[in-house]
């Protein structure tokens, strides 16, 4: 039972990160491999503010989200939009964006290592609570609740607001969205910036119960990518379910077999998805 | 790169002889740099044979290279097998693994393949460490041979030459032709009857073979083999940068990127080790934004403008 509950809680945090990536890839068509670094930046901010100023990581979320939004917006406008405009086809854009975001990823890792080269260790709400017969750390529960709140807000905004509808239209078909009067470049920039904000917020939350360092971003990128593909690109519902599955499987493997094999477990899931459901959990074949 | 006359063949042969004579003039530090250059030359050229036409950014080099090095260490240290038998076995293991990865990912969109290879070397390292700690005992593996740097250099030179000959033959074969069509437009390739998945998987297997072979040959340089040493994700990225810097679209392109970048990287890691990661990032950005088609692409563009 412990495994199931902690697995689901971990999955909640993964879901938030994967939502960020699915917005960036599904809408803005940017395969952002620096996504994990946005997460680590959020974690670094939370660690920094908590140990230096005693600011609660939950307050940091409110601070880091707008900052990450602005930063991601600027990155999209200045660095990625030129690639979108020069790309002859989607394949070319994919290669360019992969290489460019690799560059950003390494650059950020180097910069963050220079700022703080050690583990981001701090202790926030590390007290036990009992929940559904399992004993859990309070910080995991709080992080999950915050992630669920942010995720729900994002989903409501996408489903109910006019701008959210424009973003979803671009996800389905950028050309058609442009024909019905959606400003595609603006909607893409918005989705990319929102994705960065959500990911950085997720990083601040994850850092309350996972000890990170400047170089772990790529592992989270990898997991977010696996979740996005498993859930179906651009499908938020699928991403949430996939994140919970990954959280469960990873926790199970870490507890029952060996903590060193969580990445291998993620790969196993990835392989199964590629072989049996490459269109995503809820996707239809050929869609 | 049509070889109509004997001129280019003679030039290539002369370059080969000159390269082979290098250990007579260089020793110590410069020979060790030459070994590194030759290692990346083989890896980057072979990488470009697959990633050039398909434009799939393969980040699996580190994983296959590690398999080569680790297999040599394991075979020689734990099972008393000879270096040669392991250097032959390791590439076959890597080729089989490449075939499996190719079958799972290369029939789908290219992005899945890139993602799969992104964490591959880390994942294989985790698996190997786990197996070693739980089933093989956590003793270190030693690779003790009589090889000197110059022997390793010559072996790597032979591999590089073989890859170049393979690439040249490939360019004139049916498979190479199929790959060129596929690179231009996969849809068209499929319509004219190219088995695109098969072509991609075969080429990917060849890069796995070469990377593991290079890993096996360079294993004696480490003496002491540990999964954390031979499975380096950084290697995959360096190979990508070097190949793209030279230009992945031409057989000779990656060589033009390997030599300057190895020297540059050597200088950066020695003088400013803490800035190495940032420098790697800057190199990626510079290639994407300044020379998207590499040095060969740049030269060709300038030549085209002259003619016009």
JSON list of C-alpha atoms in Angstrom, two decimals, chain B residues 96-267:
[
{"chain": "B", "resi": 96, "resn": "UNK", "atom": "CA", "xyz": [22.32, -7.01, -32.09]},
{"chain": "B", "resi": 97, "resn": "UNK", "atom": "CA", "xyz": [21.25, -4.36, -29.58]},
{"chain": "B", "resi": 98, "resn": "UNK", "atom": "CA", "xyz": [21.16, -1.72, -32.32]},
{"chain": "B", "resi": 99, "resn": "UNK", "atom": "CA", "xyz": [18.94, -4.04, -34.38]},
{"chain": "B", "resi": 100, "resn": "UNK", "atom": "CA", "xyz": [16.50, -4.38, -31.47]},
{"chain": "B", "resi": 101, "resn": "UNK", "atom": "CA", "xyz": [16.43, -0.63, -30.82]},
{"chain": "B", "resi": 102, "resn": "UNK", "atom": "CA", "xyz": [16.01, 0.01, -34.53]},
{"chain": "B", "resi": 103, "resn": "UNK", "atom": "CA", "xyz": [13.15, -2.46, -34.80]},
{"chain": "B", "resi": 104, "resn": "UNK", "atom": "CA", "xyz": [11.36, -0.84, -31.88]},
{"chain": "B", "resi": 105, "resn": "UNK", "atom": "CA", "xyz": [11.86, 2.81, -32.79]},
{"chain": "B", "resi": 106, "resn": "UNK", "atom": "CA", "xyz": [12.92, 3.35, -36.40]},
{"chain": "B", "resi": 107, "resn": "UNK", "atom": "CA", "xyz": [9.62, 2.22, -37.86]},
{"chain": "B", "resi": 108, "resn": "UNK", "atom": "CA", "xyz": [7.97, 5.15, -36.05]},
{"chain": "B", "resi": 109, "resn": "UNK", "atom": "CA", "xyz": [8.57, 8.89, -36.15]},
{"chain": "B", "resi": 110, "resn": "UNK", "atom": "CA", "xyz": [12.20, 9.97, -35.82]},
{"chain": "B", "resi": 111, "resn": "UNK", "atom": "CA", "xyz": [11.58, 11.81, -32.60]},
{"chain": "B", "resi": 112, "resn": "UNK", "atom": "CA", "xyz": [10.90, 8.59, -30.70]},
{"chain": "B", "resi": 113, "resn": "UNK", "atom": "CA", "xyz": [14.25, 7.29, -31.82]},
{"chain": "B", "resi": 114, "resn": "UNK", "atom": "CA", "xyz": [16.08, 10.41, -30.60]},
{"chain": "B", "resi": 115, "resn": "UNK", "atom": "CA", "xyz": [14.36, 10.23, -27.23]},
{"chain": "B", "resi": 116, "resn": "UNK", "atom": "CA", "xyz": [15.12, 6.54, -26.90]},
{"chain": "B", "resi": 117, "resn": "UNK", "atom": "CA", "xyz": [18.81, 7.07, -27.54]},
{"chain": "B", "resi": 118, "resn": "UNK", "atom": "CA", "xyz": [18.96, 10.15, -25.26]},
{"chain": "B", "resi": 119, "resn": "UNK", "atom": "CA", "xyz": [18.96, 8.19, -22.02]},
{"chain": "B", "resi": 120, "resn": "UNK", "atom": "CA", "xyz": [20.28, 4.95, -23.48]},
{"chain": "B", "resi": 121, "resn": "UNK", "atom": "CA", "xyz": [23.85, 5.16, -22.26]},
{"chain": "B", "resi": 122, "resn": "UNK", "atom": "CA", "xyz": [22.71, 6.08, -18.75]},
{"chain": "B", "resi": 123, "resn": "UNK", "atom": "CA", "xyz": [20.18, 3.25, -18.75]},
{"chain": "B", "resi": 124, "resn": "UNK", "atom": "CA", "xyz": [22.68, 0.64, -19.97]},
{"chain": "B", "resi": 125, "resn": "UNK", "atom": "CA", "xyz": [25.16, 1.89, -17.37]},
{"chain": "B", "resi": 126, "resn": "UNK", "atom": "CA", "xyz": [22.54, 1.46, -14.62]},
{"chain": "B", "resi": 127, "resn": "UNK", "atom": "CA", "xyz": [21.74, -2.05, -15.84]},
{"chain": "B", "resi": 128, "resn": "UNK", "atom": "CA", "xyz": [25.38, -3.07, -16.12]},
{"chain": "B", "resi": 129, "resn": "UNK", "atom": "CA", "xyz": [26.18, -1.66, -12.67]},
{"chain": "B", "resi": 130, "resn": "UNK", "atom": "CA", "xyz": [23.25, -3.53, -11.21]},
{"chain": "B", "resi": 131, "resn": "UNK", "atom": "CA", "xyz": [24.24, -6.80, -12.82]},
{"chain": "B", "resi": 132, "resn": "UNK", "atom": "CA", "xyz": [27.86, -6.33, -11.76]},
{"chain": "B", "resi": 133, "resn": "UNK", "atom": "CA", "xyz": [26.98, -5.51, -8.15]},
{"chain": "B", "resi": 134, "resn": "UNK", "atom": "CA", "xyz": [24.45, -8.28, -7.70]},
{"chain": "B", "resi": 135, "resn": "UNK", "atom": "CA", "xyz": [25.65, -11.15, -9.81]},
{"chain": "B", "resi": 136, "resn": "UNK", "atom": "CA", "xyz": [29.29, -10.68, -10.78]},
{"chain": "B", "resi": 137, "resn": "UNK", "atom": "CA", "xyz": [30.71, -9.29, -7.57]},
{"chain": "B", "resi": 138, "resn": "UNK", "atom": "CA", "xyz": [31.75, -5.67, -7.53]},
{"chain": "B", "resi": 139, "resn": "UNK", "atom": "CA", "xyz": [35.42, -6.22, -8.30]},
{"chain": "B", "resi": 140, "resn": "UNK", "atom": "CA", "xyz": [36.93, -3.90, -10.86]},
{"chain": "B", "resi": 141, "resn": "UNK", "atom": "CA", "xyz": [37.81, -5.12, -14.31]},
{"chain": "B", "resi": 142, "resn": "UNK", "atom": "CA", "xyz": [41.35, -4.83, -15.60]},
{"chain": "B", "resi": 143, "resn": "UNK", "atom": "CA", "xyz": [42.43, -4.64, -19.22]},
{"chain": "B", "resi": 144, "resn": "UNK", "atom": "CA", "xyz": [46.11, -5.49, -19.34]},
{"chain": "B", "resi": 145, "resn": "UNK", "atom": "CA", "xyz": [47.65, -5.72, -22.81]},
{"chain": "B", "resi": 146, "resn": "UNK", "atom": "CA", "xyz": [51.03, -5.11, -24.41]},
{"chain": "B", "resi": 147, "resn": "UNK", "atom": "CA", "xyz": [49.58, -2.37, -26.60]},
{"chain": "B", "resi": 148, "resn": "UNK", "atom": "CA", "xyz": [51.25, 1.00, -26.69]},
{"chain": "B", "resi": 149, "resn": "UNK", "atom": "CA", "xyz": [49.51, 4.18, -27.77]},
{"chain": "B", "resi": 150, "resn": "UNK", "atom": "CA", "xyz": [50.80, 3.80, -31.30]},
{"chain": "B", "resi": 151, "resn": "UNK", "atom": "CA", "xyz": [49.26, 0.34, -31.67]},
{"chain": "B", "resi": 152, "resn": "UNK", "atom": "CA", "xyz": [45.91, 1.67, -30.55]},
{"chain": "B", "resi": 153, "resn": "UNK", "atom": "CA", "xyz": [46.37, 4.55, -32.97]},
{"chain": "B", "resi": 154, "resn": "UNK", "atom": "CA", "xyz": [47.00, 2.22, -35.89]},
{"chain": "B", "resi": 155, "resn": "UNK", "atom": "CA", "xyz": [44.01, 0.07, -35.04]},
{"chain": "B", "resi": 156, "resn": "UNK", "atom": "CA", "xyz": [41.78, 3.14, -34.89]},
{"chain": "B", "resi": 157, "resn": "UNK", "atom": "CA", "xyz": [43.23, 4.39, -38.15]},
{"chain": "B", "resi": 158, "resn": "UNK", "atom": "CA", "xyz": [42.37, 1.06, -39.75]},
{"chain": "B", "resi": 159, "resn": "UNK", "atom": "CA", "xyz": [38.80, 1.33, -38.44]},
{"chain": "B", "resi": 160, "resn": "UNK", "atom": "CA", "xyz": [38.46, 4.91, -39.71]},
{"chain": "B", "resi": 161, "resn": "UNK", "atom": "CA", "xyz": [39.78, 3.90, -43.13]},
{"chain": "B", "resi": 162, "resn": "UNK", "atom": "CA", "xyz": [37.41, 0.94, -43.20]},
{"chain": "B", "resi": 163, "resn": "UNK", "atom": "CA", "xyz": [34.46, 3.19, -42.30]},
{"chain": "B", "resi": 164, "resn": "UNK", "atom": "CA", "xyz": [35.41, 5.61, -45.08]},
{"chain": "B", "resi": 165, "resn": "UNK", "atom": "CA", "xyz": [35.68, 2.80, -47.63]},
{"chain": "B", "resi": 166, "resn": "UNK", "atom": "CA", "xyz": [32.37, 1.41, -46.39]},
{"chain": "B", "resi": 167, "resn": "UNK", "atom": "CA", "xyz": [30.78, 4.85, -46.72]},
{"chain": "B", "resi": 168, "resn": "UNK", "atom": "CA", "xyz": [32.18, 5.28, -50.22]},
{"chain": "B", "resi": 169, "resn": "UNK", "atom": "CA", "xyz": [30.93, 1.86, -51.33]},
{"chain": "B", "resi": 170, "resn": "UNK", "atom": "CA", "xyz": [27.59, 2.59, -49.65]},
{"chain": "B", "resi": 171, "resn": "UNK", "atom": "CA", "xyz": [27.25, 5.82, -51.61]},
{"chain": "B", "resi": 172, "resn": "UNK", "atom": "CA", "xyz": [27.35, 3.81, -54.83]},
{"chain": "B", "resi": 173, "resn": "UNK", "atom": "CA", "xyz": [25.16, 0.94, -53.68]},
{"chain": "B", "resi": 174, "resn": "UNK", "atom": "CA", "xyz": [21.41, 0.40, -53.89]},
{"chain": "B", "resi": 175, "resn": "UNK", "atom": "CA", "xyz": [21.11, 0.88, -50.13]},
{"chain": "B", "resi": 176, "resn": "UNK", "atom": "CA", "xyz": [22.98, 4.18, -50.27]},
{"chain": "B", "resi": 177, "resn": "UNK", "atom": "CA", "xyz": [20.75, 5.37, -53.11]},
{"chain": "B", "resi": 178, "resn": "UNK", "atom": "CA", "xyz": [17.69, 4.36, -51.12]},
{"chain": "B", "resi": 179, "resn": "UNK", "atom": "CA", "xyz": [19.00, 6.34, -48.14]},
{"chain": "B", "resi": 180, "resn": "UNK", "atom": "CA", "xyz": [19.50, 9.45, -50.24]},
{"chain": "B", "resi": 181, "resn": "UNK", "atom": "CA", "xyz": [15.92, 9.34, -51.48]},
{"chain": "B", "resi": 182, "resn": "UNK", "atom": "CA", "xyz": [14.74, 8.66, -47.95]},
{"chain": "B", "resi": 183, "resn": "UNK", "atom": "CA", "xyz": [16.65, 11.67, -46.68]},
{"chain": "B", "resi": 184, "resn": "UNK", "atom": "CA", "xyz": [15.03, 13.94, -49.24]},
{"chain": "B", "resi": 185, "resn": "UNK", "atom": "CA", "xyz": [11.50, 12.72, -48.67]},
{"chain": "B", "resi": 186, "resn": "UNK", "atom": "CA", "xyz": [10.51, 9.60, -46.81]},
{"chain": "B", "resi": 187, "resn": "UNK", "atom": "CA", "xyz": [7.07, 9.54, -48.43]},
{"chain": "B", "resi": 188, "resn": "UNK", "atom": "CA", "xyz": [8.57, 9.51, -51.91]},
{"chain": "B", "resi": 189, "resn": "UNK", "atom": "CA", "xyz": [11.04, 6.82, -50.88]},
{"chain": "B", "resi": 190, "resn": "UNK", "atom": "CA", "xyz": [8.23, 4.59, -49.71]},
{"chain": "B", "resi": 191, "resn": "UNK", "atom": "CA", "xyz": [6.25, 5.14, -52.90]},
{"chain": "B", "resi": 192, "resn": "UNK", "atom": "CA", "xyz": [9.13, 4.14, -55.15]},
{"chain": "B", "resi": 193, "resn": "UNK", "atom": "CA", "xyz": [9.43, 0.90, -53.22]},
{"chain": "B", "resi": 194, "resn": "UNK", "atom": "CA", "xyz": [12.20, 1.57, -50.72]},
{"chain": "B", "resi": 195, "resn": "UNK", "atom": "CA", "xyz": [11.86, -0.45, -47.54]},
{"chain": "B", "resi": 196, "resn": "UNK", "atom": "CA", "xyz": [12.66, 2.64, -45.43]},
{"chain": "B", "resi": 197, "resn": "UNK", "atom": "CA", "xyz": [12.62, 0.93, -42.05]},
{"chain": "B", "resi": 198, "resn": "UNK", "atom": "CA", "xyz": [15.02, -1.77, -43.25]},
{"chain": "B", "resi": 199, "resn": "UNK", "atom": "CA", "xyz": [17.44, 0.76, -44.71]},
{"chain": "B", "resi": 200, "resn": "UNK", "atom": "CA", "xyz": [17.48, 2.81, -41.52]},
{"chain": "B", "resi": 201, "resn": "UNK", "atom": "CA", "xyz": [17.87, -0.20, -39.23]},
{"chain": "B", "resi": 202, "resn": "UNK", "atom": "CA", "xyz": [20.76, -1.61, -41.29]},
{"chain": "B", "resi": 203, "resn": "UNK", "atom": "CA", "xyz": [22.64, 1.69, -41.18]},
{"chain": "B", "resi": 204, "resn": "UNK", "atom": "CA", "xyz": [21.98, 2.13, -37.49]},
{"chain": "B", "resi": 205, "resn": "UNK", "atom": "CA", "xyz": [23.38, -1.36, -36.87]},
{"chain": "B", "resi": 206, "resn": "UNK", "atom": "CA", "xyz": [26.56, -0.35, -38.68]},
{"chain": "B", "resi": 207, "resn": "UNK", "atom": "CA", "xyz": [27.07, 2.64, -36.36]},
{"chain": "B", "resi": 208, "resn": "UNK", "atom": "CA", "xyz": [26.52, 0.40, -33.34]},
{"chain": "B", "resi": 209, "resn": "UNK", "atom": "CA", "xyz": [29.12, -2.02, -34.67]},
{"chain": "B", "resi": 210, "resn": "UNK", "atom": "CA", "xyz": [31.73, 0.68, -35.22]},
{"chain": "B", "resi": 211, "resn": "UNK", "atom": "CA", "xyz": [31.12, 2.43, -31.88]},
{"chain": "B", "resi": 212, "resn": "UNK", "atom": "CA", "xyz": [31.52, -0.83, -29.95]},
{"chain": "B", "resi": 213, "resn": "UNK", "atom": "CA", "xyz": [34.62, -1.75, -31.94]},
{"chain": "B", "resi": 214, "resn": "UNK", "atom": "CA", "xyz": [36.17, 1.63, -31.15]},
{"chain": "B", "resi": 215, "resn": "UNK", "atom": "CA", "xyz": [35.20, 1.20, -27.50]},
{"chain": "B", "resi": 216, "resn": "UNK", "atom": "CA", "xyz": [36.87, -2.21, -27.44]},
{"chain": "B", "resi": 217, "resn": "UNK", "atom": "CA", "xyz": [40.05, -0.94, -29.08]},
{"chain": "B", "resi": 218, "resn": "UNK", "atom": "CA", "xyz": [40.39, 2.02, -26.72]},
{"chain": "B", "resi": 219, "resn": "UNK", "atom": "CA", "xyz": [39.66, -0.12, -23.62]},
{"chain": "B", "resi": 220, "resn": "UNK", "atom": "CA", "xyz": [43.40, -0.80, -23.00]},
{"chain": "B", "resi": 221, "resn": "UNK", "atom": "CA", "xyz": [43.85, 2.96, -22.57]},
{"chain": "B", "resi": 222, "resn": "UNK", "atom": "CA", "xyz": [41.82, 2.85, -19.36]},
{"chain": "B", "resi": 223, "resn": "UNK", "atom": "CA", "xyz": [43.49, -0.22, -17.77]},
{"chain": "B", "resi": 224, "resn": "UNK", "atom": "CA", "xyz": [40.77, -0.24, -15.13]},
{"chain": "B", "resi": 225, "resn": "UNK", "atom": "CA", "xyz": [37.24, -0.51, -16.46]},
{"chain": "B", "resi": 226, "resn": "UNK", "atom": "CA", "xyz": [34.24, 0.64, -14.50]},
{"chain": "B", "resi": 227, "resn": "UNK", "atom": "CA", "xyz": [30.73, 1.25, -15.85]},
{"chain": "B", "resi": 228, "resn": "UNK", "atom": "CA", "xyz": [30.92, 4.89, -14.73]},
{"chain": "B", "resi": 229, "resn": "UNK", "atom": "CA", "xyz": [34.02, 5.43, -16.86]},
{"chain": "B", "resi": 230, "resn": "UNK", "atom": "CA", "xyz": [33.14, 3.76, -20.15]},
{"chain": "B", "resi": 231, "resn": "UNK", "atom": "CA", "xyz": [29.44, 4.70, -20.38]},
{"chain": "B", "resi": 232, "resn": "UNK", "atom": "CA", "xyz": [29.77, 8.44, -20.84]},
{"chain": "B", "resi": 233, "resn": "UNK", "atom": "CA", "xyz": [26.76, 10.31, -22.23]},
{"chain": "B", "resi": 234, "resn": "UNK", "atom": "CA", "xyz": [29.12, 13.18, -23.02]},
{"chain": "B", "resi": 235, "resn": "UNK", "atom": "CA", "xyz": [30.81, 11.08, -25.70]},
{"chain": "B", "resi": 236, "resn": "UNK", "atom": "CA", "xyz": [27.53, 10.83, -27.64]},
{"chain": "B", "resi": 237, "resn": "UNK", "atom": "CA", "xyz": [27.15, 14.59, -27.66]},
{"chain": "B", "resi": 238, "resn": "UNK", "atom": "CA", "xyz": [30.75, 15.26, -28.64]},
{"chain": "B", "resi": 239, "resn": "UNK", "atom": "CA", "xyz": [30.41, 12.93, -31.62]},
{"chain": "B", "resi": 240, "resn": "UNK", "atom": "CA", "xyz": [27.23, 14.72, -32.72]},
{"chain": "B", "resi": 241, "resn": "UNK", "atom": "CA", "xyz": [28.87, 18.14, -32.46]},
{"chain": "B", "resi": 242, "resn": "UNK", "atom": "CA", "xyz": [31.99, 17.09, -34.35]},
{"chain": "B", "resi": 243, "resn": "UNK", "atom": "CA", "xyz": [30.05, 15.47, -37.17]},
{"chain": "B", "resi": 244, "resn": "UNK", "atom": "CA", "xyz": [27.67, 18.42, -37.52]},
{"chain": "B", "resi": 245, "resn": "UNK", "atom": "CA", "xyz": [30.50, 20.93, -37.32]},
{"chain": "B", "resi": 246, "resn": "UNK", "atom": "CA", "xyz": [32.21, 19.29, -40.28]},
{"chain": "B", "resi": 247, "resn": "UNK", "atom": "CA", "xyz": [28.96, 18.54, -42.07]},
{"chain": "B", "resi": 248, "resn": "UNK", "atom": "CA", "xyz": [27.07, 15.27, -41.87]},
{"chain": "B", "resi": 249, "resn": "UNK", "atom": "CA", "xyz": [25.98, 15.42, -45.49]},
{"chain": "B", "resi": 250, "resn": "UNK", "atom": "CA", "xyz": [29.39, 14.51, -46.93]},
{"chain": "B", "resi": 251, "resn": "UNK", "atom": "CA", "xyz": [31.51, 11.46, -46.32]},
{"chain": "B", "resi": 252, "resn": "UNK", "atom": "CA", "xyz": [34.59, 13.56, -45.54]},
{"chain": "B", "resi": 253, "resn": "UNK", "atom": "CA", "xyz": [32.64, 16.19, -43.61]},
{"chain": "B", "resi": 254, "resn": "UNK", "atom": "CA", "xyz": [32.93, 14.82, -40.07]},
{"chain": "B", "resi": 255, "resn": "UNK", "atom": "CA", "xyz": [36.73, 14.57, -40.41]},
{"chain": "B", "resi": 256, "resn": "UNK", "atom": "CA", "xyz": [36.83, 18.34, -40.89]},
{"chain": "B", "resi": 257, "resn": "UNK", "atom": "CA", "xyz": [34.98, 18.79, -37.62]},
{"chain": "B", "resi": 258, "resn": "UNK", "atom": "CA", "xyz": [36.84, 16.18, -35.60]},
{"chain": "B", "resi": 259, "resn": "UNK", "atom": "CA", "xyz": [40.33, 17.65, -35.77]},
{"chain": "B", "resi": 260, "resn": "UNK", "atom": "CA", "xyz": [39.59, 21.25, -34.72]},
{"chain": "B", "resi": 261, "resn": "UNK", "atom": "CA", "xyz": [36.98, 20.30, -32.15]},
{"chain": "B", "resi": 262, "resn": "UNK", "atom": "CA", "xyz": [39.14, 17.67, -30.45]},
{"chain": "B", "resi": 263, "resn": "UNK", "atom": "CA", "xyz": [41.94, 20.23, -30.06]},
{"chain": "B", "resi": 264, "resn": "UNK", "atom": "CA", "xyz": [39.49, 22.86, -28.85]},
{"chain": "B", "resi": 265, "resn": "UNK", "atom": "CA", "xyz": [37.84, 20.47, -26.43]},
{"chain": "B", "resi": 266, "resn": "UNK", "atom": "CA", "xyz": [41.20, 19.31, -25.12]},
{"chain": "B", "resi": 267, "resn": "UNK", "atom": "CA", "xyz": [42.16, 22.94, -24.45]}
]
